[in-house]
Tab-separated table of C-alpha atoms in Angstrom:
chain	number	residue	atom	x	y	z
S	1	UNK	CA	-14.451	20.438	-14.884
S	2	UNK	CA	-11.636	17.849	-15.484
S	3	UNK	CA	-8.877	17.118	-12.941
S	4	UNK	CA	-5.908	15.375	-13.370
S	5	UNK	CA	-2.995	14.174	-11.288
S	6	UNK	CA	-0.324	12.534	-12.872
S	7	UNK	CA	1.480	9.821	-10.844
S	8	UNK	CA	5.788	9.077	-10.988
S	9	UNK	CA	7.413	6.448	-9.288
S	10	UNK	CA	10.855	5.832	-11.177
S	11	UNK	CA	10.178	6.132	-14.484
S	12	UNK	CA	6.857	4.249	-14.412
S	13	UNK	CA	3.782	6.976	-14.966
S	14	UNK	CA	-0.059	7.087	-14.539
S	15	UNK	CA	-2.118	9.697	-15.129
S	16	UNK	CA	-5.622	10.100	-13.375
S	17	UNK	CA	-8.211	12.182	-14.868
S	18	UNK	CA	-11.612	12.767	-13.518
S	19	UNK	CA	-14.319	15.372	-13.770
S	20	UNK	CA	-15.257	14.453	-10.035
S	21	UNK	CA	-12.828	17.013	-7.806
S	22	UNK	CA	-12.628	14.414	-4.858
S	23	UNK	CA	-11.036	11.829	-7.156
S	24	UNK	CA	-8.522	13.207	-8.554
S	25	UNK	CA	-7.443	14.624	-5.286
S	26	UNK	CA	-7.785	10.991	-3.628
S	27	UNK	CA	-4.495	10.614	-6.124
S	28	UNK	CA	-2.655	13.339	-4.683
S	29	UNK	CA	-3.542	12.151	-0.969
S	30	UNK	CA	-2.367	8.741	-1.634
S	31	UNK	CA	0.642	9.332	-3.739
S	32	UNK	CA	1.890	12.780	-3.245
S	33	UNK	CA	4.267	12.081	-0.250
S	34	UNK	CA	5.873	8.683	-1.294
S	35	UNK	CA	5.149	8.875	-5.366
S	36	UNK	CA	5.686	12.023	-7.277
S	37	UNK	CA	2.129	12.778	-7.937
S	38	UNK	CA	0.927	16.298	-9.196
S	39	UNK	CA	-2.146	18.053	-10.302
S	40	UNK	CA	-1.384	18.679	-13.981
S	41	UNK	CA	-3.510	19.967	-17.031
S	42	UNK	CA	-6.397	17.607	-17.881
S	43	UNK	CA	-7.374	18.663	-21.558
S	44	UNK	CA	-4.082	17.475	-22.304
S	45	UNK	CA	-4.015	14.082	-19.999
S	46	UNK	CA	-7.530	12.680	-21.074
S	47	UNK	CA	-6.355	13.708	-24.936
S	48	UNK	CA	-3.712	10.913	-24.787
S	49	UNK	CA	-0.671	13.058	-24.786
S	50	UNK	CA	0.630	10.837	-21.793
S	51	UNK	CA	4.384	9.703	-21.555
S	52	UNK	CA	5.374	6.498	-23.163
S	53	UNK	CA	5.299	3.651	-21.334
S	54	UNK	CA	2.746	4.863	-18.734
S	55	UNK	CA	-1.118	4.341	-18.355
S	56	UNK	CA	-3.724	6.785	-18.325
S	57	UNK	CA	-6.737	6.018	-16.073
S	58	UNK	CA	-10.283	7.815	-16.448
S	59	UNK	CA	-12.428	7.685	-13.457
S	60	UNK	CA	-15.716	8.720	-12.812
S	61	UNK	CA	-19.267	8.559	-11.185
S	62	UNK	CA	-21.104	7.796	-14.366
S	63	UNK	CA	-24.605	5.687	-14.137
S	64	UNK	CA	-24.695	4.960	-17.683
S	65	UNK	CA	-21.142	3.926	-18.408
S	66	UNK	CA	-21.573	1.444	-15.250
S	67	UNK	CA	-24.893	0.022	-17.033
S	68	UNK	CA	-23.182	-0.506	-20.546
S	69	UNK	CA	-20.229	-2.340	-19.320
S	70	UNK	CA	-22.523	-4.471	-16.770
S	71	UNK	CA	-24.346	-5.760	-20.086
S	72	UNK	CA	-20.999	-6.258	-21.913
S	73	UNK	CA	-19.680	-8.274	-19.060
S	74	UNK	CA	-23.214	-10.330	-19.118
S	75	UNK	CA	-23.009	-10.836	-22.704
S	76	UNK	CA	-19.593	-12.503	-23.046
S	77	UNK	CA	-18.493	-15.492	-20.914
S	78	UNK	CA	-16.917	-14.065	-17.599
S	79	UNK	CA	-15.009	-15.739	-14.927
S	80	UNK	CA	-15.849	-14.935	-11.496
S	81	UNK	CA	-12.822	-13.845	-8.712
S	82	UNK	CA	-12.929	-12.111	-5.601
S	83	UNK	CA	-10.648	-8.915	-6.062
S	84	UNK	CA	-10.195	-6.232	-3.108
S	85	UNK	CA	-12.706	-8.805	-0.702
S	86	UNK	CA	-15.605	-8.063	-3.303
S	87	UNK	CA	-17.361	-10.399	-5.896
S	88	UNK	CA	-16.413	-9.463	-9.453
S	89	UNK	CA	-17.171	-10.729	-12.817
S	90	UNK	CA	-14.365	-10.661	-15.227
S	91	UNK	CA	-14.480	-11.009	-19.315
S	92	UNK	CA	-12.097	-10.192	-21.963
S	93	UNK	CA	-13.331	-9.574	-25.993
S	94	UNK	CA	-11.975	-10.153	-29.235
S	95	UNK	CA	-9.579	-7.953	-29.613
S	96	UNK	CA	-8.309	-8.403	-25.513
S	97	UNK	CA	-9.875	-5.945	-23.526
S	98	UNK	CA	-10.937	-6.339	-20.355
S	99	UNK	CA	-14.144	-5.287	-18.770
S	100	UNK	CA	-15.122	-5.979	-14.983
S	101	UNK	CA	-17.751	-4.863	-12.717
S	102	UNK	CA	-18.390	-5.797	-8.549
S	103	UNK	CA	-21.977	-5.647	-8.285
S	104	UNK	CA	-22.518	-4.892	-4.825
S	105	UNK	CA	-19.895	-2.154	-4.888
S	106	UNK	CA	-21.617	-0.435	-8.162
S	107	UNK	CA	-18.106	-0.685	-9.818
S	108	UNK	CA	-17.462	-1.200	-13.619
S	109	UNK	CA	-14.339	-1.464	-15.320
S	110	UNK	CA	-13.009	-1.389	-18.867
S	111	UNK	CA	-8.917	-2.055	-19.435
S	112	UNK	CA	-7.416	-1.600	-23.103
S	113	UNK	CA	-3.903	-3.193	-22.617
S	114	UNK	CA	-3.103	-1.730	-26.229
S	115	UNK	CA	-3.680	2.203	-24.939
S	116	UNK	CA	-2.783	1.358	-21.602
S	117	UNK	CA	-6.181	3.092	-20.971
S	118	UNK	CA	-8.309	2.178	-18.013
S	119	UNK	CA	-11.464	3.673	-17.172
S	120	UNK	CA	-13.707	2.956	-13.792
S	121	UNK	CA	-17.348	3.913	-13.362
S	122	UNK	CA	-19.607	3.753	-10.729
S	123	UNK	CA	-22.812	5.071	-8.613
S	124	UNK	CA	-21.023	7.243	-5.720
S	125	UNK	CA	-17.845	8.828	-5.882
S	126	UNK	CA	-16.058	7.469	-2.698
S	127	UNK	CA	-15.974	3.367	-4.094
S	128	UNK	CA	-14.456	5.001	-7.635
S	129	UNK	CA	-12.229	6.753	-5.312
S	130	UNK	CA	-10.809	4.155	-3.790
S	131	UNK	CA	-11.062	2.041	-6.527
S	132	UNK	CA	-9.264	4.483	-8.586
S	133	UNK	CA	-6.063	4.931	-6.079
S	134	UNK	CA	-5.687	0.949	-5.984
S	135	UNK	CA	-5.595	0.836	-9.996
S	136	UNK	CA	-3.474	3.299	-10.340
S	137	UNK	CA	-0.975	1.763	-8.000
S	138	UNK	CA	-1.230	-1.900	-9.681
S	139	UNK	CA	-0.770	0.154	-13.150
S	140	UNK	CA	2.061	1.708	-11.885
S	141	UNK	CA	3.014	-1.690	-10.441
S	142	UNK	CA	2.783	-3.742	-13.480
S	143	UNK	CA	5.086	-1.062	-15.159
S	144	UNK	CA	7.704	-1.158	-12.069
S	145	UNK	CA	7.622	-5.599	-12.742
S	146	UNK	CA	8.599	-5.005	-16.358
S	147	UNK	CA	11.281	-3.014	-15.517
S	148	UNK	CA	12.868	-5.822	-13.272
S	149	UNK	CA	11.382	-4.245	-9.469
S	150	UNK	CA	10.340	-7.287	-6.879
S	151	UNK	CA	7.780	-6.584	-4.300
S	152	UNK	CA	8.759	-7.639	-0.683
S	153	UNK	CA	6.408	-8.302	1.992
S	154	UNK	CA	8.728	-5.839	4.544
S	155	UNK	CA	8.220	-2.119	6.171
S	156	UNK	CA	11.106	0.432	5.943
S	157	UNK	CA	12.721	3.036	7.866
S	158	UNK	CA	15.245	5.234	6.331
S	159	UNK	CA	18.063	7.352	7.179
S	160	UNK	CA	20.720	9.305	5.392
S	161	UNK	CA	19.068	7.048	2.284
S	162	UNK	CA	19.852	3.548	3.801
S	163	UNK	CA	17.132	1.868	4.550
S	164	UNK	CA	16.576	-0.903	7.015
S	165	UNK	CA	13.922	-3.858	6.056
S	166	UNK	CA	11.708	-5.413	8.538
S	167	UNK	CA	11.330	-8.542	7.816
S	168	UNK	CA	8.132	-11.098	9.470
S	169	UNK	CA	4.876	-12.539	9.345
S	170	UNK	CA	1.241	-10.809	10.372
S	171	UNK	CA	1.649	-9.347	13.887
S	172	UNK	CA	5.720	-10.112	14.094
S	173	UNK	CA	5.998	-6.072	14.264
S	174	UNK	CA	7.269	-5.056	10.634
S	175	UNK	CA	4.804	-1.899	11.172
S	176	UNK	CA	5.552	-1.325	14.609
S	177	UNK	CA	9.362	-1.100	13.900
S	178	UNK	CA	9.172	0.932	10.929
S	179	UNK	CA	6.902	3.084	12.750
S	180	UNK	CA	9.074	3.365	16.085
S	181	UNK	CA	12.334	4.630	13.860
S	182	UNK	CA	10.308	6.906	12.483
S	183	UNK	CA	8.734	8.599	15.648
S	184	UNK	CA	13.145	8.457	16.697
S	185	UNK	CA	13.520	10.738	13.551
S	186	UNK	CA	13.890	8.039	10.670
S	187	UNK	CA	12.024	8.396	7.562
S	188	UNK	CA	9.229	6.042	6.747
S	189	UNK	CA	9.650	4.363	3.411
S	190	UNK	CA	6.811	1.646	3.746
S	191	UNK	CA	4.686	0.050	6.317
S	192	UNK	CA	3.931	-3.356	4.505
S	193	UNK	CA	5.392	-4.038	1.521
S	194	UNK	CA	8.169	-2.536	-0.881
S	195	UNK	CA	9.902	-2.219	-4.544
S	196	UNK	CA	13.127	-3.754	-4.639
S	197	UNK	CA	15.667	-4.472	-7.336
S	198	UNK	CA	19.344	-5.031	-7.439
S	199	UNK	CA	21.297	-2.524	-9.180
S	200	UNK	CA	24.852	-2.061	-9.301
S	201	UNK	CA	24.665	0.279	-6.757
S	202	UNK	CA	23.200	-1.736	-4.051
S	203	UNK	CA	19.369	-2.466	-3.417
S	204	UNK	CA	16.931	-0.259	-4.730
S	205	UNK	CA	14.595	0.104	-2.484
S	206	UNK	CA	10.765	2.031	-3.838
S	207	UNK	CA	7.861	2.730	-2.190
S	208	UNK	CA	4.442	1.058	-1.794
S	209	UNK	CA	1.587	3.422	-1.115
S	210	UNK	CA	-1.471	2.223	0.619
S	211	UNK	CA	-3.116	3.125	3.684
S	212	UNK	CA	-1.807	2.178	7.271
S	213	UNK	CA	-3.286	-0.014	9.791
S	214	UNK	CA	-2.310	0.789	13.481
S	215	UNK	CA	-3.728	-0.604	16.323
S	216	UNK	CA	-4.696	1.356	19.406
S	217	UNK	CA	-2.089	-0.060	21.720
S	218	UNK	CA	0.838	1.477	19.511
S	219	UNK	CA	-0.827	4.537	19.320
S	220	UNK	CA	-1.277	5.224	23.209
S	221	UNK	CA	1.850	4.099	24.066
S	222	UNK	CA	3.250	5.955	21.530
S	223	UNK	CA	1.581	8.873	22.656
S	224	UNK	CA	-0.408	9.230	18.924
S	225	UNK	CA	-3.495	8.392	20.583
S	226	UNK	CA	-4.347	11.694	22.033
S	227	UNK	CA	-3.881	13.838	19.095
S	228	UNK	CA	-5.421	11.705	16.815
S	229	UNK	CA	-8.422	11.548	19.044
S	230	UNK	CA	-8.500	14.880	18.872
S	231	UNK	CA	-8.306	15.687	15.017
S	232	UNK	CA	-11.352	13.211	14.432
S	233	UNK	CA	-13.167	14.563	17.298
S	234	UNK	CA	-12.746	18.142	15.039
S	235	UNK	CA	-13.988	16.370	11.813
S	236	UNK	CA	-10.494	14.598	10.585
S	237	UNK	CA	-11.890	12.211	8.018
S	238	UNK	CA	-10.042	8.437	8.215
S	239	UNK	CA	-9.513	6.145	5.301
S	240	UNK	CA	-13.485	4.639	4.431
S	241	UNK	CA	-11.879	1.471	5.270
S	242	UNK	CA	-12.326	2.009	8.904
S	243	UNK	CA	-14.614	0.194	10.396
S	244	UNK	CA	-17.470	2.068	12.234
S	245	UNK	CA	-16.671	0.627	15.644
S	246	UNK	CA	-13.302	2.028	15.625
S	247	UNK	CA	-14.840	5.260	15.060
S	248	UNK	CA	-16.931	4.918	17.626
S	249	UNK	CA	-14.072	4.268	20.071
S	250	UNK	CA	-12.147	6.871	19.003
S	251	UNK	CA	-15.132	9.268	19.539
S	252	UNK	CA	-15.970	7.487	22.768
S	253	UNK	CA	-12.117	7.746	24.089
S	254	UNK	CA	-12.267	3.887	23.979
S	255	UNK	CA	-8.567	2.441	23.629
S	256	UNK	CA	-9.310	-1.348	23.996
S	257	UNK	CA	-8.441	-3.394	21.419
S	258	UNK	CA	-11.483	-3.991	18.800
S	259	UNK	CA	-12.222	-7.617	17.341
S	260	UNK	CA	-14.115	-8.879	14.516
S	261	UNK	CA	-15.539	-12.154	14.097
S	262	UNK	CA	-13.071	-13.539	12.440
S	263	UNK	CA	-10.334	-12.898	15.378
S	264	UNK	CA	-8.839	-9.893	13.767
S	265	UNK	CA	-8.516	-6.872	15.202
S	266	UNK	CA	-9.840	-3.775	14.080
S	267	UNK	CA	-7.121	-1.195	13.956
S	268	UNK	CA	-7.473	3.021	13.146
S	269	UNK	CA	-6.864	3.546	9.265
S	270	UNK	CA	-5.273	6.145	8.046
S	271	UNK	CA	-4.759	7.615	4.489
S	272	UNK	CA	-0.595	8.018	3.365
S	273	UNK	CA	-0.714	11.582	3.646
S	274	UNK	CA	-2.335	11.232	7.496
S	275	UNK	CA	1.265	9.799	8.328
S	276	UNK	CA	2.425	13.225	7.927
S	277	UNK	CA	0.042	15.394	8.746
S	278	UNK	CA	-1.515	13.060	11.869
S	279	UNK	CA	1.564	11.337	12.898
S	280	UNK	CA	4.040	13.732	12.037
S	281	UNK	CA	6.324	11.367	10.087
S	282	UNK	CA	8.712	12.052	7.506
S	283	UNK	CA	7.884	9.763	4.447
S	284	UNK	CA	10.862	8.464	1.880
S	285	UNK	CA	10.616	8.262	-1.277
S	286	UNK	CA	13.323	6.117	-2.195
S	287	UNK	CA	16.370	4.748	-0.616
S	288	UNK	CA	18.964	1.584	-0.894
S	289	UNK	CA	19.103	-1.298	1.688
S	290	UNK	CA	21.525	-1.405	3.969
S	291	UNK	CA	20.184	-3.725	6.991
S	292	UNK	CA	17.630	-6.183	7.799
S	293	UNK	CA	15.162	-5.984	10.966
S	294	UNK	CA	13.308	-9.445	12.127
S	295	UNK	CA	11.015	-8.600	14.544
S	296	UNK	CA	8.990	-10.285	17.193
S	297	UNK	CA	6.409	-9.222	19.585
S	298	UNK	CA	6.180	-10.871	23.325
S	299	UNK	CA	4.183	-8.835	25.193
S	300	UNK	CA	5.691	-10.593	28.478
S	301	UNK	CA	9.073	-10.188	27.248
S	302	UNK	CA	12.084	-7.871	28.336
S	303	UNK	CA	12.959	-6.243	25.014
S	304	UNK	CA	16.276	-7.949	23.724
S	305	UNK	CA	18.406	-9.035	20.506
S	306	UNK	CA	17.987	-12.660	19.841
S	307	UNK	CA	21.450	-14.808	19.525
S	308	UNK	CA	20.339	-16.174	15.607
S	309	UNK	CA	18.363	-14.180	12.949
S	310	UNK	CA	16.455	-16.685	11.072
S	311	UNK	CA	17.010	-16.812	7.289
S	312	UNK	CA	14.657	-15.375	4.514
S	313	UNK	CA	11.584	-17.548	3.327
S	314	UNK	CA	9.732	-17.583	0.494
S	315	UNK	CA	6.807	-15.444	2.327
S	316	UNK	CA	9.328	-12.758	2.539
S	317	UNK	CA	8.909	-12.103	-1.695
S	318	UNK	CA	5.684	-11.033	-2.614
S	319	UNK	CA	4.628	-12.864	-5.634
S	320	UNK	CA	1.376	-13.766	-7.511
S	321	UNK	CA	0.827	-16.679	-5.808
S	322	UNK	CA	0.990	-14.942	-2.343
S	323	UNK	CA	-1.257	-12.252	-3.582
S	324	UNK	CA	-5.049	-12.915	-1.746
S	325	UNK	CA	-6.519	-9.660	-1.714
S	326	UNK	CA	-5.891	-8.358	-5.631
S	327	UNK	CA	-5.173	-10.940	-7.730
S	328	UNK	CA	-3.790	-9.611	-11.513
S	329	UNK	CA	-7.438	-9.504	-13.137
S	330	UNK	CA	-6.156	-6.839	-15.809
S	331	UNK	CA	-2.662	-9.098	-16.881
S	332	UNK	CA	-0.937	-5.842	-15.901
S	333	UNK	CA	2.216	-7.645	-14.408
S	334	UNK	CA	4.780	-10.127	-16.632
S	335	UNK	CA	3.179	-13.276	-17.727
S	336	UNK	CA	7.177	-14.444	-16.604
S	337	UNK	CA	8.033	-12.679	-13.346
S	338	UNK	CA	12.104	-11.580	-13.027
S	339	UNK	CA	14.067	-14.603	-10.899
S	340	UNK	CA	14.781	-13.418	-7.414
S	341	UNK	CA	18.110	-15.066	-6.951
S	342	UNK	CA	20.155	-12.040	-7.613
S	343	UNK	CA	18.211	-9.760	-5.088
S	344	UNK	CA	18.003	-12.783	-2.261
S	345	UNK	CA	21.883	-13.250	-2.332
S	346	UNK	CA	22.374	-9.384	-2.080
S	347	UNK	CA	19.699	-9.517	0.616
S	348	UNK	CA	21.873	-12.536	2.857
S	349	UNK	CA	25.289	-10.499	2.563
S	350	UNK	CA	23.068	-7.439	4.392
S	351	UNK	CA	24.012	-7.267	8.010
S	352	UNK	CA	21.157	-8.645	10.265
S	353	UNK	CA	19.481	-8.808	14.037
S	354	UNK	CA	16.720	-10.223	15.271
S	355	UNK	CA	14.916	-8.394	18.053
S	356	UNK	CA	12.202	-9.194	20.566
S	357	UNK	CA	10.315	-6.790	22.256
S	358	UNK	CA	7.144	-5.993	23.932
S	359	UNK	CA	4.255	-3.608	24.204
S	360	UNK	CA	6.234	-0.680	25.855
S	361	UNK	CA	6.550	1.622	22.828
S	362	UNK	CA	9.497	3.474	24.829
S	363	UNK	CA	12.076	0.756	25.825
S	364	UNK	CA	10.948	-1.237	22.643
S	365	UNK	CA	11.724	1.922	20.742
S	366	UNK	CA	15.177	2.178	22.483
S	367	UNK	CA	16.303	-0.994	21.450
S	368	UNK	CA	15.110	-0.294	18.400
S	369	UNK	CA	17.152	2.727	17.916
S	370	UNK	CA	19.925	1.273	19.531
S	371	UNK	CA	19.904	-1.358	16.699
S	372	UNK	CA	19.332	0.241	14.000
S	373	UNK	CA	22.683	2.817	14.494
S	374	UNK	CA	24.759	-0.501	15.214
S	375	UNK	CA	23.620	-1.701	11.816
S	376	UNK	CA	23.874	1.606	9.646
S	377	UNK	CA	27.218	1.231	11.015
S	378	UNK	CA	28.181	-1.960	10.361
């Protein structure tokens, strides 16, 4: 039987439709608190009937549709890129669509920038799950770039519907701060990265979905690890991104930090809708800036405001360049992207601190607090 959930974020739509139950729900779970996703009528989604401007995405475990667009890809000449850390093989036809397929994932894909119709087929259902959440969030990005929306590498906490950015490179603390405010009664508005553009009301600030990385320190001293512990321990599924040996600590009680090969460490991950129901956070759906956060861990250091925020970079706006994970294989964003002069002036003449602190989630959560009112007040 066919599902559908149709996906809002501004006035950007997507509409997934699959006759596989889990997928279409994947939708919901990833979109439903921060996006306004809903389950809607399928007949009428997969018919077409879709609002202008948006995308319609078709998604299924289908064997034969995977095999077909495997032999397409092999008959034309294809380019090969690596897009969400897998190998895929990318060729475009006469008339410009777009078919893909990662061979070691069993993925297939088929893009007709004329319909705005994409359709993903695979083996197994959970890879054309996950698969299928991603897509429709670059669909729904692409859509957000043409309308004049930059992406900014920065988490968010909101409250009262002014929003503070956290600003910072990998392991400064963007998470960690957004996610302190929001266990002091902020909303969460992003952990990563965020929609802005400048209106002439302020800074519009949007939503990214995607699943949330936190590492076991954060979550004992935030007191999260217990709980958590205990939902998996009753059969709480995490995001499949996981990897196993986090599982395993969280089944064994383990709380010491996890490391891969590579030096990274491996962190709990959770699925959007897991902020809320695990965490007990309250998620934002839109708000407009009206501070900036740069953050800094020290583990040995008291927590304290530092005397001179540094200025905004150029790694602090996302752009195609800076993209390493899912590069644009579908030409779903604008071949020209909108200049971000306008929305880096508006972001200098925000108020500003820059804040150290350490691995004590209480007195780093303090300052925090204590910050963030001085700010919203400002």
């Amino acid at each position: 039987m066919l599902r559908a959930t149709r996906i809002h974020a501004d006035k950007a739509t997507v509409t997934v439709v699959s006759d596989t139950k889990d997928i279409a729900d994947w939708a919901l779970r990833y979109f439903g608190g921060w996006w306004n996703a809903t389950a809607m009528d399928a007949p009428a989604a997969s018919s077409g009937s879709i609002a202008a401007g948006g995308a319609l995405l078709l998604a299924d475990v289908d064997s034969k549709r995977f095999a077909d667009i495997e032999t397409l890809v092999g008959d034309y000449d294809h380019d090969e890129v690596e897009y969400a850390n897998a190998r895929t093989l990318v060729a475009r036809d006469e008339g410009g669509a777009i078919y893909a397929i990662q061979p070691a994932e069993r993925l297939a894909y088929h893009y007709d920038p004329a319909a705005s119709r994409l359709v993903i087929a695979g083996d197994r259902a959970e890879p054309v799950a996950v698969a299928a959440s991603r897509l429709a969030r670059e669909l729904i990005r692409g859509q957000l770039l043409h309308a004049g929306f930059h992406i900014l590498h920065a988490s968010c906490a909101v409250r009262d519907g002014r929003a503070l950015l956290a600003f910072g490179p990998k392991g400064a603390g963007k998470t960690t701060s957004a996610l302190l405010l929001a266990r002091e009664g902020y909303e969460l508005l992003a952990n990563d990265r965020v929609f802005v553009r400048p209106e002439d009301e302020g800074l519009r600030i949007l939503p990214w979905p995607s699943a949330a990385a936190i590492g076991f320190g954060l979550l004992e001293s935030a007191g999260l690890y217990a709980p958590l512990r205990a939902r998996v321990l009753a059969g709480e599924q995490m995001h499949p991104t996981q990897d196993q040996r986090v599982t395993d600590a969280l089944h064994a009680g383990n709380t010491k930090p996890i490391w891969n090969a590579k030096g990274k460490e491996l962190k709990p991950q959770f699925f959007p809708d897991q902020l809320s129901s695990l965490l007990r956070m309250t998620l934002a759906t839109q708000a407009h800036a009206a501070a900036v956060l740069f953050p800094q861990v020290d583990k040995n250091a008291e927590p304290h405001v530092v005397d001179t925020p540094r200025a905004l970079g150029e790694e602090d706006f996302f752009t195609g360049k800076t993209e390493d994970r899912y590069p644009d294989i579908f030409h779903l964003a604008p071949t020209k992207a909108a200049p971000v002069t306008r929305l880096a002036d508006r972001l200098t003449q925000l108020p500003c601190r820059a804040l150290v602190f350490n691995h004590d989630s209480r007195t780093s959560a303090e300052l925090l607090a204590k910050t963030a009112t001085e700010l919203l007040a400002a």
